[in-house]
Tab-separated table of C-alpha atoms in Angstrom:
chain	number	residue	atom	x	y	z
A	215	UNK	CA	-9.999	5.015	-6.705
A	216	UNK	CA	-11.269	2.511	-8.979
A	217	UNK	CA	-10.845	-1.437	-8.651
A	218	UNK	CA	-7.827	-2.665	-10.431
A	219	UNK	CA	-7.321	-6.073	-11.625
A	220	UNK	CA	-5.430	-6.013	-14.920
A	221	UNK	CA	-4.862	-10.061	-14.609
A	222	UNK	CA	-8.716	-11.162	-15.435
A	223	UNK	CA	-8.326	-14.541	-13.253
A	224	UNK	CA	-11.806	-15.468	-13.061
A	225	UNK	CA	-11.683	-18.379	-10.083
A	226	UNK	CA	-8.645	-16.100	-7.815
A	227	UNK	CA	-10.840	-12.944	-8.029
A	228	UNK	CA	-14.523	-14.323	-7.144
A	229	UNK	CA	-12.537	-15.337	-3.865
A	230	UNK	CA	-10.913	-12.166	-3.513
A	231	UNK	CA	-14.035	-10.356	-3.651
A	232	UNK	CA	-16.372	-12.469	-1.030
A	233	UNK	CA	-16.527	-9.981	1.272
A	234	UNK	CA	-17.556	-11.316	4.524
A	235	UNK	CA	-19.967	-8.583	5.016
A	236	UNK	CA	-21.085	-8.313	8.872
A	237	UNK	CA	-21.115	-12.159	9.839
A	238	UNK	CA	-17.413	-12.617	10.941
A	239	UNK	CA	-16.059	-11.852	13.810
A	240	UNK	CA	-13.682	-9.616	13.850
A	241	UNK	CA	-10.686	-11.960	15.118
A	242	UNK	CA	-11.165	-15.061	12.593
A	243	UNK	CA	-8.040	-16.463	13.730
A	244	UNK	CA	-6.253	-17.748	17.030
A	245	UNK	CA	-3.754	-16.419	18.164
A	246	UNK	CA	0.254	-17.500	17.365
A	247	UNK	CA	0.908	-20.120	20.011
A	248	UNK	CA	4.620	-19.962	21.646
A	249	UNK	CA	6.000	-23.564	21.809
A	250	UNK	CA	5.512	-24.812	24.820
A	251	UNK	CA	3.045	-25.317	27.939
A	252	UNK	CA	1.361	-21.775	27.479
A	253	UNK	CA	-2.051	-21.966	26.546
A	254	UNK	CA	-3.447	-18.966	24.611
A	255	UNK	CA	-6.964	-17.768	23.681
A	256	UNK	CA	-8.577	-20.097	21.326
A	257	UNK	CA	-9.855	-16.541	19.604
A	258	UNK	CA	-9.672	-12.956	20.921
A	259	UNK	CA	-12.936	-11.331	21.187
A	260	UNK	CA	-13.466	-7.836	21.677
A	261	UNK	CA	-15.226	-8.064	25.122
A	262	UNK	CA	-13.410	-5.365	27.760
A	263	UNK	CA	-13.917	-9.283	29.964
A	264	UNK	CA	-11.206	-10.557	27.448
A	265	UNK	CA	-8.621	-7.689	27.145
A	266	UNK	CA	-6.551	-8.931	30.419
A	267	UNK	CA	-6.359	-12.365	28.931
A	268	UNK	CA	-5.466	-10.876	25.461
A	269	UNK	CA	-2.366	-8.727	26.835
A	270	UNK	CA	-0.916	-12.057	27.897
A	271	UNK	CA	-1.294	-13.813	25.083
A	272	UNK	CA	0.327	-11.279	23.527
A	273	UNK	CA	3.259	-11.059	25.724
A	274	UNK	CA	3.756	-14.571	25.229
A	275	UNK	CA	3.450	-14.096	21.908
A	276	UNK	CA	6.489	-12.356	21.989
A	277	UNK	CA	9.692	-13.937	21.002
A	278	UNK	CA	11.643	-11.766	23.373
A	279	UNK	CA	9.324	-11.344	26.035
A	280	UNK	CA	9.645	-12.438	30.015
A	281	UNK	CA	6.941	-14.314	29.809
A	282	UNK	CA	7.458	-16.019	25.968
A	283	UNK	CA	10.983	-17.000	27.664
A	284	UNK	CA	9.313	-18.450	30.859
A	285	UNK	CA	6.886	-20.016	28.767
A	286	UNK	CA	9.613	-22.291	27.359
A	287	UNK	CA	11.553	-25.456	28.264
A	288	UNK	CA	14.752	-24.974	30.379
A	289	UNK	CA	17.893	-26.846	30.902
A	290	UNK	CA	17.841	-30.007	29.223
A	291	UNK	CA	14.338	-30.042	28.643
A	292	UNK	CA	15.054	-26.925	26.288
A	293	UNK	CA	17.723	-28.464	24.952
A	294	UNK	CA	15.679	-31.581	23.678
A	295	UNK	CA	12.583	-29.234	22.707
A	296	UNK	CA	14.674	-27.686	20.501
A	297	UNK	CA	16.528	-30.751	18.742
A	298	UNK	CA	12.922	-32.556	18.417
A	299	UNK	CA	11.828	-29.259	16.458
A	300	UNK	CA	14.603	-29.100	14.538
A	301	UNK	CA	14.612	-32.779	13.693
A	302	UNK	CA	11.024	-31.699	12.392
A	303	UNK	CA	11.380	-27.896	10.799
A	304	UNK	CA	15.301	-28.921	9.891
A	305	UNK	CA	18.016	-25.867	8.662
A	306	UNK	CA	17.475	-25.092	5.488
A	307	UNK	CA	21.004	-24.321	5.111
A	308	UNK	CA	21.988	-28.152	6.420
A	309	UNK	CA	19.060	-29.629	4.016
A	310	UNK	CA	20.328	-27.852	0.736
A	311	UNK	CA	21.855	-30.365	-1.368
A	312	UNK	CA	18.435	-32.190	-0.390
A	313	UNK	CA	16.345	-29.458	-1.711
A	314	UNK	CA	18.312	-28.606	-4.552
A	315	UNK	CA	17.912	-32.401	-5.321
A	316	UNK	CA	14.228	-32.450	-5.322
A	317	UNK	CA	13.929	-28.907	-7.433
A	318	UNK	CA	15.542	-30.837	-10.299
A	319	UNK	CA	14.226	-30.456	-13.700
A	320	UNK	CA	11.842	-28.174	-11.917
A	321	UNK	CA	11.299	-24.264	-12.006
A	322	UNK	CA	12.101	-22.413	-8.472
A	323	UNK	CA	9.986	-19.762	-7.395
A	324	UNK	CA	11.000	-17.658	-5.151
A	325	UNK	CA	8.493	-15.195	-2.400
A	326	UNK	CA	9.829	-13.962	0.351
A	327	UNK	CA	8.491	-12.008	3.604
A	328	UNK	CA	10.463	-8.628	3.998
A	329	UNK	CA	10.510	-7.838	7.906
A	330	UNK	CA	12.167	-10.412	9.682
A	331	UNK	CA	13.411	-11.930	6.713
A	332	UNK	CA	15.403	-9.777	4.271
A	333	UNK	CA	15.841	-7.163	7.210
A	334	UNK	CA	16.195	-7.086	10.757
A	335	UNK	CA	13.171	-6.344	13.002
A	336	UNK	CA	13.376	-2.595	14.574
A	337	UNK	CA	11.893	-0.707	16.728
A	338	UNK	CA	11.212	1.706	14.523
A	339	UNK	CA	9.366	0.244	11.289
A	340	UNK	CA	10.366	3.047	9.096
A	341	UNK	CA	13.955	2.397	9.893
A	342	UNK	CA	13.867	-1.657	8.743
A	343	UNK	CA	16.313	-1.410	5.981
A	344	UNK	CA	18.077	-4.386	4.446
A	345	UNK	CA	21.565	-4.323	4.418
A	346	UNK	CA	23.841	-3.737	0.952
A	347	UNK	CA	24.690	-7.885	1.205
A	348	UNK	CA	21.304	-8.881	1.521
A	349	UNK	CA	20.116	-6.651	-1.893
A	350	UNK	CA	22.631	-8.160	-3.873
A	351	UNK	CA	21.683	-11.114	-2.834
A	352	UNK	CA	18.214	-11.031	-4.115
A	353	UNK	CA	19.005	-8.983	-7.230
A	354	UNK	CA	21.015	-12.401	-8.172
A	355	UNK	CA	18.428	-14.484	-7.045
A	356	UNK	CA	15.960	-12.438	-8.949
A	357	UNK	CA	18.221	-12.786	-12.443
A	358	UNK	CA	17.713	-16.450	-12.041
A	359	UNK	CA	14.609	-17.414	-10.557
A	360	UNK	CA	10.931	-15.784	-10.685
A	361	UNK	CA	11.319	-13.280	-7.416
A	362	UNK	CA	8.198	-11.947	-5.075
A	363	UNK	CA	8.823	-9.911	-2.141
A	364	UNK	CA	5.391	-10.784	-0.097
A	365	UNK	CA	4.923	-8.086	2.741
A	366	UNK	CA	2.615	-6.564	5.009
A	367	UNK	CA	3.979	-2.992	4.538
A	368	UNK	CA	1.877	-1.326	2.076
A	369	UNK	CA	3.355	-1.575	-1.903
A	370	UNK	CA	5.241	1.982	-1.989
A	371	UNK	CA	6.989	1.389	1.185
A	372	UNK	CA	8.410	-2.122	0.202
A	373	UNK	CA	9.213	-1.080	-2.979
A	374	UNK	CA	11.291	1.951	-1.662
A	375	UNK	CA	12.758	-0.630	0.929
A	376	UNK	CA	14.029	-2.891	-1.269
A	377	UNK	CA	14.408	-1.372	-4.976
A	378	UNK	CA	14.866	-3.948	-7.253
A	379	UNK	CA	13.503	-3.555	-10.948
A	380	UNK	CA	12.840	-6.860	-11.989
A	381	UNK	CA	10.587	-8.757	-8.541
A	382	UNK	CA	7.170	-9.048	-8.065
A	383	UNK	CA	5.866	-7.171	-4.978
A	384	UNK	CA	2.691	-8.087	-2.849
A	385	UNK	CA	2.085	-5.136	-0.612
A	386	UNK	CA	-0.652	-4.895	2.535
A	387	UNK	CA	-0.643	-8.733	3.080
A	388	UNK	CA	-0.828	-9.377	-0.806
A	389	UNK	CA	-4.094	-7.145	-1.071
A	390	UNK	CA	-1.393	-4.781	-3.737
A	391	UNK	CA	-0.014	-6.587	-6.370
A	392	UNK	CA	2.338	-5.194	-9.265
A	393	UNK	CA	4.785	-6.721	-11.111
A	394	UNK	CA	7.828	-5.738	-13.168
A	395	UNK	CA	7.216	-4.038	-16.843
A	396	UNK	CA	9.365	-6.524	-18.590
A	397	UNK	CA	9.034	-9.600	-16.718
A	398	UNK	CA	12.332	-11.779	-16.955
A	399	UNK	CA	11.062	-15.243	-16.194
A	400	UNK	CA	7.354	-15.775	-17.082
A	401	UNK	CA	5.841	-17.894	-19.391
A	402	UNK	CA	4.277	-16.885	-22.867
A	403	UNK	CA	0.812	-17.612	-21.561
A	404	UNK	CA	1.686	-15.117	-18.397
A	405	UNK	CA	-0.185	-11.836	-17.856
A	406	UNK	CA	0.814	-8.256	-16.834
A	407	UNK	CA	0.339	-7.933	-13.329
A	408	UNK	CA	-1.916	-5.500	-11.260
A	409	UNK	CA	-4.081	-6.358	-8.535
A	410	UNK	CA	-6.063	-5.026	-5.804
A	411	UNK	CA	-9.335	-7.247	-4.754
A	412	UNK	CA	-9.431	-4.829	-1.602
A	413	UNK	CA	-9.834	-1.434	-2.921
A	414	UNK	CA	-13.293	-0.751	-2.418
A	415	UNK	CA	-12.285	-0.721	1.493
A	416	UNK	CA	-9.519	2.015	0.752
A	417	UNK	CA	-11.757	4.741	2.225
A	418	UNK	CA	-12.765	3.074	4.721
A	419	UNK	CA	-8.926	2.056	5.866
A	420	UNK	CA	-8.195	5.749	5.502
A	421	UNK	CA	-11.102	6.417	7.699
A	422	UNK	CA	-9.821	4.040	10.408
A	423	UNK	CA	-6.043	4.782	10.135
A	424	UNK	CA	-7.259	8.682	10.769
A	425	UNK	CA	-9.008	7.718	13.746
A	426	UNK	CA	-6.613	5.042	15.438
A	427	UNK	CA	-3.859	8.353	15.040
A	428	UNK	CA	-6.270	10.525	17.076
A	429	UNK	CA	-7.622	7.390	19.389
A	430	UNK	CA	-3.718	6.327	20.262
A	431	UNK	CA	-1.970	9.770	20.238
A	432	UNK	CA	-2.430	9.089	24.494
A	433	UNK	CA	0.026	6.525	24.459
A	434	UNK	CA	3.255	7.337	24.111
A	435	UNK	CA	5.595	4.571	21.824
A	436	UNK	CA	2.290	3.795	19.868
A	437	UNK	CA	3.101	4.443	15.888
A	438	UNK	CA	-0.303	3.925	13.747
A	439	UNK	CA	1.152	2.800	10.243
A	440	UNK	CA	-0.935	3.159	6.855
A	441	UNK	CA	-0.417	0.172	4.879
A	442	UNK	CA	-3.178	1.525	2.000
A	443	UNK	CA	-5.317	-1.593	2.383
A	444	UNK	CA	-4.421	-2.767	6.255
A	445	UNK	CA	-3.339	-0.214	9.317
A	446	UNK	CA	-0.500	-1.561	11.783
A	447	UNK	CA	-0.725	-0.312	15.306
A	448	UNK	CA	3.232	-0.870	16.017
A	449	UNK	CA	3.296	-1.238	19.968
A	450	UNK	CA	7.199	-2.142	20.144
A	451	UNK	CA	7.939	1.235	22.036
A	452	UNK	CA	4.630	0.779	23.739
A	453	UNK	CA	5.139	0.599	27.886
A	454	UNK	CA	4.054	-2.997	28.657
A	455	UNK	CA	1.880	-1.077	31.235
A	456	UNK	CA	-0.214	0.933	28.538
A	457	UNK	CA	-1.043	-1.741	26.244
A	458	UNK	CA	-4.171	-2.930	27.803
A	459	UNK	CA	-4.957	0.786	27.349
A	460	UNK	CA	-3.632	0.625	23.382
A	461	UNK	CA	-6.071	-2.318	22.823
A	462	UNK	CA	-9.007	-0.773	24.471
A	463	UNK	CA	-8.423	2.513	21.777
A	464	UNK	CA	-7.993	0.035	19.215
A	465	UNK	CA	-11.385	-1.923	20.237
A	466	UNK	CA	-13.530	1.433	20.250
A	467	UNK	CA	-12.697	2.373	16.989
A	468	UNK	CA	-13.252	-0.764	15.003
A	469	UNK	CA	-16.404	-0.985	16.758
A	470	UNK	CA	-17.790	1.097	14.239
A	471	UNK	CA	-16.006	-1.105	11.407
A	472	UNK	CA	-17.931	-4.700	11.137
A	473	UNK	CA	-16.569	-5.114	7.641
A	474	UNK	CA	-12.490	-4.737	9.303
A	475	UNK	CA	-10.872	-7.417	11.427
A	476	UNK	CA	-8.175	-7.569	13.426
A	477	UNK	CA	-5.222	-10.092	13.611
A	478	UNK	CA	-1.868	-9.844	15.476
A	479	UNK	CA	1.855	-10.037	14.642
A	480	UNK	CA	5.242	-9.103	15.806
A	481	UNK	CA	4.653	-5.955	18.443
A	482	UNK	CA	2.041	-5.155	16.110
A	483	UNK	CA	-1.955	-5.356	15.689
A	484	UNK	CA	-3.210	-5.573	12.228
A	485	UNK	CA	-6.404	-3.900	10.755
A	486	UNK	CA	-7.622	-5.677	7.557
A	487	UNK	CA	-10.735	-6.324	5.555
A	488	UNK	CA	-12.407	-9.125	6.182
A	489	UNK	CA	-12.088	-10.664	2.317
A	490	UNK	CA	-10.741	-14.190	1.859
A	491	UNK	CA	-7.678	-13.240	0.750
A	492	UNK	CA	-4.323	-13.408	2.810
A	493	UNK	CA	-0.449	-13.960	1.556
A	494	UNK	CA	-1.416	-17.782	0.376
A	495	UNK	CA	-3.655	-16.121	-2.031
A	496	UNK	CA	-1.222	-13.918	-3.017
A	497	UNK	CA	1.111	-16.805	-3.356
A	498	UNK	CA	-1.437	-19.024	-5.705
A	499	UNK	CA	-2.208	-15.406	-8.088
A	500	UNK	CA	0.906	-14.792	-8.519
A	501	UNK	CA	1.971	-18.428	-9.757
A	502	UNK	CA	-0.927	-17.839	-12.013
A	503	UNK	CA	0.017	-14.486	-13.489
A	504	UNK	CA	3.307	-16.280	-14.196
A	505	UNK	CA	1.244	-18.783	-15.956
A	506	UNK	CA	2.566	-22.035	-13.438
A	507	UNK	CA	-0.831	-22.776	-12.384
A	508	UNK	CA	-1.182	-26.359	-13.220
A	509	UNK	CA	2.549	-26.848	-13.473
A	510	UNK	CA	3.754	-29.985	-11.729
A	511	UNK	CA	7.405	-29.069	-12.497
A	512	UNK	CA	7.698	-25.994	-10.595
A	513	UNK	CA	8.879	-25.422	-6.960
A	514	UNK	CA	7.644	-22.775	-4.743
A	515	UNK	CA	9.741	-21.618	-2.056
A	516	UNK	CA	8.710	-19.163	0.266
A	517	UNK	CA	10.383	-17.725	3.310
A	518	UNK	CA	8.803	-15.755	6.176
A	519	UNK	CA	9.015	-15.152	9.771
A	520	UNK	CA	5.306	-14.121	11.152
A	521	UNK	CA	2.300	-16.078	11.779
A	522	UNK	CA	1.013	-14.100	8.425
A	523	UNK	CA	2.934	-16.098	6.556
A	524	UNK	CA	1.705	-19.432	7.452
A	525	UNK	CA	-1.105	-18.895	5.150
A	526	UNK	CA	1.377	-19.433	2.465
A	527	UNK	CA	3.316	-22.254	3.901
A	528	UNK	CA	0.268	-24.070	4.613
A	529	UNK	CA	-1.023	-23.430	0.642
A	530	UNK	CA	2.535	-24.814	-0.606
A	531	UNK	CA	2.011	-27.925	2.043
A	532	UNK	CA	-1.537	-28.415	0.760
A	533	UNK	CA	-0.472	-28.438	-2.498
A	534	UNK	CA	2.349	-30.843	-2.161
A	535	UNK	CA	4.443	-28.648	-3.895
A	536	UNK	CA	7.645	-26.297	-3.070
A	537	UNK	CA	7.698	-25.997	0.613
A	538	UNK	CA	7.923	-23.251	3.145
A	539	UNK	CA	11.339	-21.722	5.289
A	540	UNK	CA	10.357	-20.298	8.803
A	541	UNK	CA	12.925	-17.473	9.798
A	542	UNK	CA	12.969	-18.470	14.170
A	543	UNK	CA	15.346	-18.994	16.595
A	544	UNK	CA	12.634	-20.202	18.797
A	545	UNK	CA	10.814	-23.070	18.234
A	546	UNK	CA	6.846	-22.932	17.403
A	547	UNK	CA	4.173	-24.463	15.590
A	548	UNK	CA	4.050	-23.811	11.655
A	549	UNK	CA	2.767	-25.280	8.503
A	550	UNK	CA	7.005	-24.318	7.233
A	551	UNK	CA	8.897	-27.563	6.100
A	552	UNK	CA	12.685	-25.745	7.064
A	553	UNK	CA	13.877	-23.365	9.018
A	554	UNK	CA	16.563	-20.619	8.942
A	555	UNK	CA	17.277	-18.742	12.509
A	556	UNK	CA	17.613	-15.180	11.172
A	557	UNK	CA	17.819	-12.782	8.418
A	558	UNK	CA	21.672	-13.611	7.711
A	559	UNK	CA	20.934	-17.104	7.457
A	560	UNK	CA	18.156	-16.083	4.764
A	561	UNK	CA	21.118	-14.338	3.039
A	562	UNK	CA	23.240	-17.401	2.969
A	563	UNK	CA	20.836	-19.651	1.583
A	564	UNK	CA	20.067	-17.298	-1.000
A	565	UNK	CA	23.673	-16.609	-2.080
A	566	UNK	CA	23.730	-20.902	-2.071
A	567	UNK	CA	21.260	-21.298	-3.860
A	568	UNK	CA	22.518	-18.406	-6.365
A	569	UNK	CA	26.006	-20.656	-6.612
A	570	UNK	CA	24.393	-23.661	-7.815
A	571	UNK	CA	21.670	-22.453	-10.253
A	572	UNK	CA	25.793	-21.051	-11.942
A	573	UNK	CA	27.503	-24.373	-11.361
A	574	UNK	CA	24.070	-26.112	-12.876
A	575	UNK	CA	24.417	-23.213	-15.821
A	576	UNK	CA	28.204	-24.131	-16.232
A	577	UNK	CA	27.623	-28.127	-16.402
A	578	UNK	CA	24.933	-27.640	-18.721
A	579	UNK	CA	26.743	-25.848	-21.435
A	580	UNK	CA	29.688	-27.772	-21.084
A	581	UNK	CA	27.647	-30.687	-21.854
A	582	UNK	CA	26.354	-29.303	-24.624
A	583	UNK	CA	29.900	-28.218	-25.969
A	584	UNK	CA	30.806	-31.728	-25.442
């Protein structure tokens, strides 16, 4: 398959195509750190020494986990952990005439996460379907505002989940970019959109994915996922038992892959190239393609649940611009400037914020009868 990249943006692509050839290790990044006392590895490394101190940071890592829980505050210590986040990350919900305040005379843009956020997370990932409510809601969100559904699920599989015409879709961590035919909201100066600064590693993924489904088949619960330009080794069904096991079948195989790294999520490990490029990127293309660049009246808001998504909310808070929404009912670190607790809550603020982009509508042309 040849490299696609329809939208010619010269300064977005030379980053999407430094390649980190051999020279980075292959976990660039902490791991997500509960909030709390827990202390976690300051990076995984794929030394057998390590994998013991890996499993728990993983378990920790875990929202619903024994040891995540244990990890946390109790009593009233909990209680004022969680009032001193929220005082911090506040609802988004409880904030909104605030943020509808500062998005005035300004255009919203919205990108949202899709597990976690616009559907509930399952233990099976093929079975994470967003509910009839939640699809209206972003097909009106989407007839008002610029819509991107930012996931790591490869493009098709998003797409199918959530089948709306008219968004923007950022598939395998935003390494899969299309947008809609007929675009509703860009700007004249906006391009079509196509992009894929990862696909000389598609053979290479394939390669992997085929290998992780013979390397894992051991261990029951263990679903290998093909994402096109990432693989997901879901271990949500995984006994906690075997996943020492999981990680050591996971390490021998990307031994062999220098140019692959691996980051973790949700119940999930993550198998990506090592290219600068990560859902912030995606984030700061797509504002391109829609030709708001250099806009200073536009507002980005993006909503997500996983640690992959604070590459995003830390580009909007760099940026000083839009802001970010972490989906959580437990408190931890992030780069987010609001928080919502859980998918329905997502729902909610969308249908809100779908009510007063009408009443704005309604004022507007009333004063312009007048």
């Amino acid at each position: 398959m040849t490299k696609q990249n329809v939208v010619p943006v010269e300064a977005v692509a030379a980053i999407a195509v430094a390649a980190v050839a051999g020279s980075s290790p292959l976990f660039p990044y902490p791991p997500p750190r509960a909030y709390g006392r827990r202390k976690y590895l300051s990076q995984l490394e794929l030394g057998g020494g390590r994998i013991g101190a890996w499993v728990e940071s993983m378990k920790a890592s875990s929202p619903t986990h024994a040891k995540a829980t244990a990890a946390l505050p109790s009593g009233d210590a909990a209680v004022d952990e969680q009032s001193a986040w929220v005082v911090r990350h506040p609802s988004a919900l409880n904030k909104f005439e605030q943020i509808m305040s500062a998005s005035k005379g300004k255009q919203i843009v919205m990108f949202m996460d899709y597990d976690g956020t616009l559907s509930p997370i399952v233990d099976d990932p093929d079975s994470a379907f967003m509910s009839d409510a939640m699809r209206e809601a972003v097909r009106d969100v989407a007839r008002y505002f610029p819509t991107a559904i930012v996931s790591g699920r490869c493009l098709d599989k998003v797409i199918n989940f959530v089948r709306l015409a008219d968004l923007y879709y950022a598939g395998s961590h935003g390494m899969d970019i299309k947008g809609p035919t007929k675009p509703r909201h860009a700007k004249a100066r906006a391009k079509p959109v196509l992009f894929q600064p990862a696909s000389e590693f598609l053979p290479m993924i394939d390669a992997v994915h085929k290998a992780l489904l013979e390397r894992t088949k051991s261990t029951p619960g263990a679903r290998v996922e093909n994402n096109k330009f990432c693989v997901s080794v879901h271990f949500r069904c995984v006994d906690e038992k075997s996943w020492s096991s999981l990680f050591e079948q996971v390490r021998c195989v990307l031994k062999e892959y220098p140019k692959l790294r691996l980051t973790q999520g949700r119940k999930v490990l993550e198998i990506r190239p090592t290219i600068k490029w990560d859902k912030g990127k995606a984030l700061e293309f797509l504002l391109e393609s829609l030709g708001f660049a250099n806009c200073t009246n536009v507002m980005p808001v993006y909503i997500g649940d996983d640690r992959t998504d604070e590459d995003a909310f830390k580009v909007l808070r760099d940026r000083g611009q839009g802001f970010g929404i972490l989906v959580s009912k437990f408190p931890k670190e992030t780069n987010a400037t609001y928080s919502l607790q859980e998918p329905s809550e997502v729902k909610d603020f969308l249908v809100r914020l779908v009510e007063w982009k009408r009443l704005s509508m309604k004022a507007c042309s009333k004063v312009q009868v007048a």
